[in-house]
Coordinates of C-alpha atoms and ligand atoms in Angstrom, one line a residue:
Chain A
M19 CA 0.0 0.0 0.0
N20 CA 1.1 3.5 -0.7
T21 CA 2.5 5.4 2.2
I22 CA 3.8 8.9 2.7
D23 CA 6.6 10.3 4.9
I24 CA 5.9 12.6 7.7
K25 CA 7.8 13.6 10.8
I26 CA 6.3 13.8 14.3
N27 CA 8.4 15.1 17.1
E28 CA 11.6 14.4 15.1
R29 CA 10.5 10.8 14.4
S30 CA 10.3 9.9 10.8
L31 CA 7.2 7.9 10.0
K32 CA 5.5 6.2 7.1
V33 CA 1.8 6.6 7.3
L34 CA -1.2 6.0 5.0
P35 CA -2.3 9.1 3.1
G36 CA -5.6 10.6 4.1
I37 CA -5.5 9.7 7.8
T38 CA -5.7 12.4 10.4
I39 CA -2.7 13.6 12.3
L40 CA -4.4 12.3 15.4
Q41 CA -4.6 8.8 13.9
A42 CA -1.0 8.9 12.8
C43 CA 0.0 9.8 16.4
R44 CA -2.2 7.1 17.9
D45 CA -1.0 4.4 15.5
N46 CA 2.6 5.2 16.4
G47 CA 2.2 5.4 20.2
I48 CA 2.5 9.2 20.3
D49 CA 0.4 10.6 23.1
I50 CA -2.1 13.3 22.3
L51 CA -4.8 14.8 24.5
T52 CA -8.3 14.7 23.1
M53 CA -11.8 15.3 24.5
C54 CA -14.3 15.7 21.7
H55 CA -12.8 12.9 19.6
L56 CA -14.3 9.5 20.0
K57 CA -13.1 6.8 17.6
G58 CA -15.9 5.8 15.4
L59 CA -17.7 9.1 15.5
S60 CA -17.0 12.0 13.0
D61 CA -14.6 14.6 14.2
V62 CA -15.6 18.2 14.8
G63 CA -12.6 19.9 16.3
A64 CA -14.6 21.3 19.1
C65 CA -12.4 21.0 22.2
R66 CA -9.1 22.3 20.9
L67 CA -7.1 20.0 23.1
C68 CA -5.4 18.1 20.3
L69 CA -3.6 21.1 18.8
V70 CA -0.3 20.5 17.0
E71 CA 2.3 22.7 15.4
I72 CA 3.0 22.2 11.8
E73 CA 6.1 23.6 10.2
G74 CA 5.3 26.4 7.8
I75 CA 1.9 27.0 9.3
N76 CA 1.9 29.7 11.9
K77 CA -1.3 28.8 13.7
L78 CA -2.0 25.7 15.7
L79 CA -4.2 23.1 14.1
S80 CA -6.4 20.4 15.6
A81 CA -4.9 17.0 15.0
C82 CA -8.3 15.3 14.8
T83 CA -9.5 17.3 11.9
T84 CA -6.2 17.9 10.0
R85 CA -5.1 15.2 7.5
V86 CA -1.5 14.3 7.0
A87 CA 0.3 15.4 3.9
S88 CA 3.6 14.2 2.6
N89 CA 6.7 15.6 4.2
M90 CA 4.6 17.3 6.9
V91 CA 6.7 18.2 10.0
I92 CA 4.6 18.0 13.1
R93 CA 5.2 18.7 16.8
T94 CA 2.9 17.7 19.6
D95 CA 5.0 18.4 22.6
T96 CA 6.1 22.1 22.5
E97 CA 5.8 24.5 25.4
K98 CA 3.4 26.5 23.4
I99 CA 1.1 23.6 23.0
K100 CA 1.3 22.7 26.7
R101 CA 0.4 26.2 27.6
Y102 CA -2.7 26.2 25.4
Q103 CA -3.8 22.8 26.7
R104 CA -3.6 24.1 30.2
I105 CA -5.6 27.2 29.3
T106 CA -8.2 25.1 27.5
T107 CA -8.5 22.8 30.5
E108 CA -8.9 25.6 33.0
L109 CA -11.6 27.1 30.8
F110 CA -13.5 23.9 30.8
F111 CA -13.6 24.0 34.6
A112 CA -14.4 27.7 34.8
E113 CA -17.3 27.7 32.3
R114 CA -19.8 25.6 34.3
N115 CA -20.1 24.0 37.7
H116 CA -17.7 21.1 38.0
V117 CA -17.6 20.1 41.6
C118 CA -15.8 16.7 41.4
S119 CA -16.4 15.8 45.1
V120 CA -20.1 15.7 44.6
C121 CA -20.2 14.4 41.1
V122 CA -21.4 10.9 40.1
A123 CA -18.4 10.6 37.8
N124 CA -15.8 11.4 40.5
G125 CA -12.8 9.1 39.8
N126 CA -14.2 8.0 36.5
C127 CA -14.2 11.2 34.5
E128 CA -12.2 12.2 31.4
L129 CA -12.3 15.8 32.4
Q130 CA -10.9 15.1 35.9
E131 CA -8.2 13.0 34.4
L132 CA -7.3 15.8 32.0
G133 CA -6.9 18.2 34.9
Y134 CA -4.3 15.8 36.4
K135 CA -2.6 15.3 33.1
V136 CA -2.0 18.9 32.3
G137 CA -1.0 19.5 35.9
M138 CA -3.8 21.9 36.7
D139 CA -3.4 23.0 40.3
H140 CA -5.6 26.2 40.2
I141 CA -7.8 28.0 37.8
R142 CA -6.7 31.5 36.6
Y143 CA -10.1 32.5 35.2
P144 CA -13.2 33.7 37.0
F145 CA -15.9 31.1 37.2
L146 CA -19.0 31.9 35.3
F147 CA -21.3 29.9 37.6
P148 CA -24.1 29.7 35.0
E149 CA -27.5 28.5 36.2
C150 CA -27.8 25.0 34.6
K151 CA -30.6 22.6 34.7
V152 CA -30.5 19.0 35.8
D153 CA -33.0 17.2 33.6
T154 CA -34.3 14.1 35.6
S155 CA -37.4 13.7 33.5
H156 CA -36.2 10.6 31.7
Q157 CA -37.3 7.3 33.2
Y158 CA -33.8 5.9 33.4
F159 CA -31.3 8.6 32.7
V160 CA -30.2 12.1 33.9
M161 CA -28.7 15.0 32.0
D162 CA -26.8 17.4 34.3
H163 CA -25.9 20.5 32.2
N164 CA -23.6 21.7 35.0
R165 CA -21.1 19.0 34.1
C166 CA -21.4 19.3 30.3
I167 CA -18.3 20.6 28.4
M168 CA -20.1 20.7 25.0
C169 CA -17.8 18.1 23.4
T170 CA -21.0 16.9 21.5
R171 CA -20.0 13.3 21.7
C172 CA -23.5 12.4 22.9
V173 CA -25.0 14.3 19.9
R174 CA -22.9 12.4 17.5
A175 CA -23.4 9.1 19.1
C176 CA -27.1 9.6 19.1
S177 CA -27.3 10.7 15.4
E178 CA -24.4 8.8 13.8
V179 CA -24.7 5.5 15.7
E180 CA -28.2 5.2 17.0
G181 CA -29.8 7.3 14.3
A182 CA -32.3 8.8 16.8
F183 CA -31.2 12.5 16.6
N184 CA -32.6 13.1 20.1
W185 CA -29.7 15.5 20.9
D186 CA -28.5 18.7 19.3
V187 CA -27.1 22.0 20.4
K188 CA -29.0 25.2 20.9
N189 CA -27.7 28.9 20.8
R190 CA -24.2 30.1 20.4
G191 CA -21.2 31.1 22.4
F192 CA -21.3 30.5 26.1
Q193 CA -25.1 30.2 25.8
V194 CA -24.8 26.8 24.1
R195 CA -26.6 23.9 25.6
V196 CA -27.3 20.3 24.6
I197 CA -31.0 19.9 23.9
S198 CA -33.4 17.1 23.5
D199 CA -36.0 17.5 20.7
F200 CA -37.4 21.1 20.9
D201 CA -35.4 21.9 24.1
T202 CA -38.1 19.9 25.8
P203 CA -37.7 17.6 28.8
W204 CA -35.8 14.4 27.9
G205 CA -38.5 12.3 29.4
E206 CA -41.0 13.7 26.8
S207 CA -38.7 13.0 23.9
I208 CA -40.4 11.5 20.8
T209 CA -37.1 10.5 19.3
C210 CA -35.1 9.0 22.2
T211 CA -34.9 5.2 22.1
S212 CA -33.5 5.0 25.6
C213 CA -30.5 3.1 24.2
G214 CA -28.0 4.7 26.5
K215 CA -25.3 5.3 23.9
C216 CA -25.0 9.0 24.9
L217 CA -24.2 7.9 28.5
Q218 CA -21.3 5.8 27.3
A219 CA -20.1 8.5 24.9
C220 CA -20.1 11.3 27.5
P221 CA -16.7 11.9 29.0
T222 CA -18.0 13.6 32.2
G223 CA -20.7 13.3 34.7
A224 CA -23.2 15.1 32.5
L225 CA -25.0 12.0 31.4
W226 CA -25.6 9.1 33.7
S227 CA -28.0 6.4 34.6
K228 CA -30.3 6.8 37.6
D229 CA -29.2 3.5 39.1
V230 CA -25.6 4.6 39.8
V231 CA -24.5 5.9 43.1
Q232 CA -22.3 8.9 43.6
G233 CA -18.7 8.1 42.5
Q234 CA -19.7 4.7 41.2
L235 CA -20.3 5.7 37.6
E236 CA -18.5 3.6 35.0
K237 CA -18.2 4.8 31.4
H238 CA -17.4 2.7 28.4
P239 CA -16.9 5.1 25.4
E240 CA -15.0 2.3 23.6
M241 CA -18.4 0.6 23.3
I242 CA -19.3 3.2 20.7
T243 CA -16.1 2.5 18.8
E244 CA -16.9 -1.2 18.9
L245 CA -20.4 -0.7 17.6
V246 CA -19.1 1.3 14.6
E247 CA -16.5 -1.4 14.0
K248 CA -19.0 -4.3 14.1
R249 CA -21.4 -2.5 12.0
K250 CA -18.9 -2.7 9.1
L251 CA -19.5 -6.4 9.1
L252 CA -22.9 -5.7 7.6
L253 CA -21.3 -4.1 4.6
T254 CA -18.9 -6.9 3.7
Chain B
M28 CA -48.6 22.0 23.2
N29 CA -51.4 21.9 20.6
N30 CA -49.7 20.4 17.6
E31 CA -52.4 20.7 15.0
L32 CA -52.2 23.7 12.7
P33 CA -55.6 24.8 11.5
A34 CA -55.7 23.9 7.8
T35 CA -57.9 26.9 7.0
D36 CA -55.3 29.4 8.3
P37 CA -53.9 31.1 5.2
R38 CA -50.5 31.1 6.8
V39 CA -50.6 27.3 7.0
K40 CA -51.5 27.1 3.3
L41 CA -48.6 29.4 2.5
L42 CA -46.3 27.2 4.6
A43 CA -47.5 24.0 3.0
A44 CA -47.1 25.5 -0.5
K45 CA -43.6 26.6 0.3
I46 CA -42.6 23.2 1.6
K47 CA -44.0 21.6 -1.5
K48 CA -42.3 24.1 -3.7
E49 CA -39.0 23.1 -2.0
N50 CA -39.8 19.5 -2.8
F51 CA -39.8 18.5 0.9
K52 CA -36.0 18.8 0.8
P53 CA -34.4 18.9 4.3
D54 CA -31.7 21.2 2.8
A55 CA -34.4 23.9 2.3
L56 CA -35.0 24.2 6.0
I57 CA -33.7 27.7 6.3
E58 CA -35.7 29.0 3.4
I59 CA -38.8 27.4 4.8
L60 CA -38.2 28.8 8.3
H61 CA -37.7 32.2 6.6
S62 CA -41.0 32.1 4.9
A63 CA -42.8 30.8 8.1
Q64 CA -41.3 33.6 10.1
N65 CA -42.4 36.1 7.5
S66 CA -46.0 35.0 7.7
Y67 CA -46.2 34.4 11.5
G68 CA -43.8 37.2 12.6
Y69 CA -42.0 34.6 14.7
L70 CA -41.7 30.8 14.8
P71 CA -44.4 29.2 17.0
M72 CA -43.6 25.7 18.4
N73 CA -46.4 24.0 16.5
V74 CA -45.1 25.5 13.3
L75 CA -41.7 24.0 14.0
A76 CA -43.3 20.7 14.8
Y77 CA -45.2 20.8 11.5
I78 CA -42.0 21.5 9.6
A79 CA -40.2 18.7 11.4
K80 CA -42.9 16.3 10.3
A81 CA -43.1 17.5 6.7
L82 CA -39.4 17.4 6.1
H83 CA -38.6 14.3 8.3
L84 CA -36.1 16.4 10.2
P85 CA -35.4 15.8 13.9
P86 CA -36.9 18.4 16.2
S87 CA -33.5 18.9 17.8
R88 CA -32.0 19.8 14.4
I89 CA -34.7 22.4 13.7
Y90 CA -34.5 23.9 17.1
S91 CA -30.7 24.1 16.8
T92 CA -30.9 25.9 13.5
V93 CA -33.5 28.3 14.8
T94 CA -31.5 29.3 17.9
F95 CA -28.3 29.6 15.9
Y96 CA -29.4 32.4 13.7
H97 CA -30.4 35.7 15.4
F98 CA -32.8 36.4 12.6
F99 CA -35.2 33.7 13.8
S100 CA -37.3 34.3 16.8
L101 CA -39.2 31.8 19.0
K102 CA -41.2 34.5 20.7
S103 CA -43.8 36.8 19.3
K104 CA -42.4 40.3 18.6
G105 CA -45.8 41.8 19.1
E106 CA -48.7 42.6 16.7
H107 CA -47.1 45.9 15.9
T108 CA -43.4 46.4 16.1
C109 CA -41.4 49.6 16.6
L110 CA -37.7 49.3 15.8
V111 CA -35.3 52.1 16.6
C112 CA -32.1 52.1 14.7
T113 CA -29.2 52.8 17.1
G114 CA -26.5 52.6 14.5
T115 CA -23.8 55.3 14.4
A116 CA -25.6 57.8 12.0
C117 CA -28.9 57.5 13.8
Y118 CA -27.2 57.7 17.2
V119 CA -25.5 60.9 16.2
K120 CA -28.9 62.2 15.2
G121 CA -30.4 61.5 18.5
A122 CA -31.7 57.9 18.3
Q123 CA -30.9 57.3 22.0
A124 CA -33.1 60.1 23.1
I125 CA -35.9 58.8 20.9
L126 CA -35.5 55.3 22.4
N127 CA -35.4 56.6 26.0
E128 CA -38.5 58.6 25.5
L129 CA -40.2 55.7 23.7
E130 CA -39.3 53.3 26.5
K131 CA -40.7 55.8 29.1
K132 CA -43.9 56.3 27.2
T133 CA -44.6 52.7 26.4
G134 CA -43.2 51.2 29.6
L135 CA -41.3 48.7 27.5
K136 CA -37.6 48.2 27.2
A137 CA -36.0 47.3 23.9
G138 CA -36.6 43.7 23.2
Q139 CA -39.9 43.6 25.2
V140 CA -43.4 43.0 24.1
S141 CA -46.4 44.6 25.9
A142 CA -48.5 42.3 28.0
D143 CA -51.4 42.4 25.5
N144 CA -49.0 41.5 22.7
K145 CA -50.0 44.7 20.8
L146 CA -46.6 46.4 20.7
G147 CA -43.0 45.3 20.7
V148 CA -40.0 47.6 20.9
Q149 CA -36.7 46.6 19.3
V150 CA -33.4 48.1 18.4
A151 CA -31.1 47.4 15.5
R152 CA -27.6 48.5 14.7
C153 CA -27.8 50.3 11.4
I154 CA -30.5 49.2 9.0
G155 CA -28.6 50.7 6.0
A156 CA -30.6 53.9 5.6
C157 CA -28.2 56.2 7.3
G158 CA -29.1 59.1 4.9
L159 CA -32.5 59.1 6.5
A160 CA -31.3 59.2 10.1
P161 CA -32.7 59.0 12.7
V162 CA -34.7 56.1 11.5
V163 CA -37.5 54.1 13.1
V164 CA -39.2 51.2 11.5
L165 CA -42.9 50.9 12.3
D166 CA -44.3 47.5 11.1
D167 CA -41.7 47.2 8.3
E168 CA -42.3 50.8 7.2
V169 CA -39.3 53.0 7.4
Q170 CA -39.9 56.3 9.0
A171 CA -37.3 58.8 8.0
K172 CA -35.9 61.7 10.0
V173 CA -38.3 61.1 12.8
T174 CA -39.1 62.9 16.0
T175 CA -40.3 61.2 19.1
D176 CA -43.7 62.8 19.0
E177 CA -44.3 61.7 15.4
I178 CA -43.5 58.1 16.3
I179 CA -45.6 58.1 19.5
N180 CA -48.6 59.5 17.5
K181 CA -48.2 56.9 14.8
I182 CA -48.1 54.2 17.4
I183 CA -51.2 55.5 19.0
D184 CA -52.9 55.5 15.6
K185 CA -52.0 51.8 15.2
I186 CA -52.8 50.4 18.5
G187 CA -55.4 52.8 19.7
T188 CA -54.7 53.7 23.3
K189 CA -51.5 54.6 25.3
Ligands
SF4_328 S1 -23.5 15.8 27.8 FE1 -21.4 14.8 27.9 S2 -21.1 14.0 25.8 FE2 -22.8 15.5 25.7 S3 -21.8 17.4 25.1 FE3 -21.9 17.4 27.4 S4 -20.0 16.5 28.1 FE4 -20.2 16.0 25.9
FES329 S1 -10.0 16.1 20.0 FE1 -9.4 17.4 18.4 S2 -10.4 19.3 18.8 FE2 -11.2 17.9 20.4
FES330 S1 -27.2 54.1 11.5 FE1 -29.4 54.0 11.4 S2 -29.6 53.5 9.3 FE2 -27.5 53.4 9.5

């Protein structure tokens, strides 16, 4: 198979053309932080954590939405990138109300893990403390907007894998919120199939099942990846 | 929410015709929303539900589109609307004073609609008629080089009292 030559962090690599920089990194054991990416779902470049530097391009680009090109020289580990990742992470925490100690996802949260990974010891930005709803209207599940970071993984899992399109996003800027149907209570949804895929896709304690106790939440986002993989069997 | 739209309502006929003209294409959502808002003045929930059904589009997708564009409104802007331009040219010609006076007289702040839904007051940043500044738009009719009294009188003509 045809391959192209690229360089990541000084390492010369042969990769398949057309793959994303993120995939090239993951295939070669190069660590890269991500949040909105979930293998199997489309990539939207929403979280800005996977930023990389590319020689000859003076702005940072998201690895999950940028494809490799031959002779690309990529860096994933510069001070500048680390600084931005730290800022992005702090902004996640400052935007809504992430109180880990009272969250169902405590100890099992991608956002919490991210905080540790970038060495976040304090937050330099004022907290917005928005008033966020907790939607408990669904028979089995809860949507807590306080914990949502707008990665839209649930939206994509619901539309791309389940095909239900219960979730989408309303408004713009810091007013954005994940919505069910016409911004109506989840329990009244006419599209939700109660499949629970969004719960598995969600990296935080925003979506969870009513039968879990605080701090006992377990998430399996890789289930979504598996589903997409196995679905390919139908096409062969 | 009452989902049924009365088939005899001319606005429903217009909407149905528009959807048909666009061949029930989901891509035409924005055009269809445009025409619905033109005839209703805003986008009532049962109209959105009607469109969702006709185009086989998820409600969430429609709601997302409507709330993304500032042009679309989910709330009635009032039977009569009075929009004061506060763009630079109009501002220089005293738009702020007109707006203040208007707010005082009507008891409505910009963006609000009176309790009886008769009048809504809005502001815009330059409507592109700077030569006519200060400009007020009353029910889609541009009023050029206005004074507060003129506007108040015209409003009284339209809605009767106040
Ligand atoms: S609810 Fe969870 S998966 Fe959905 S956008 Fe918020 S953080 Fe992401
Ligand atoms: S993982 Fe690339 S922008 Fe979120
Ligand atoms: S500033 Fe009012 S029309 Fe331009």
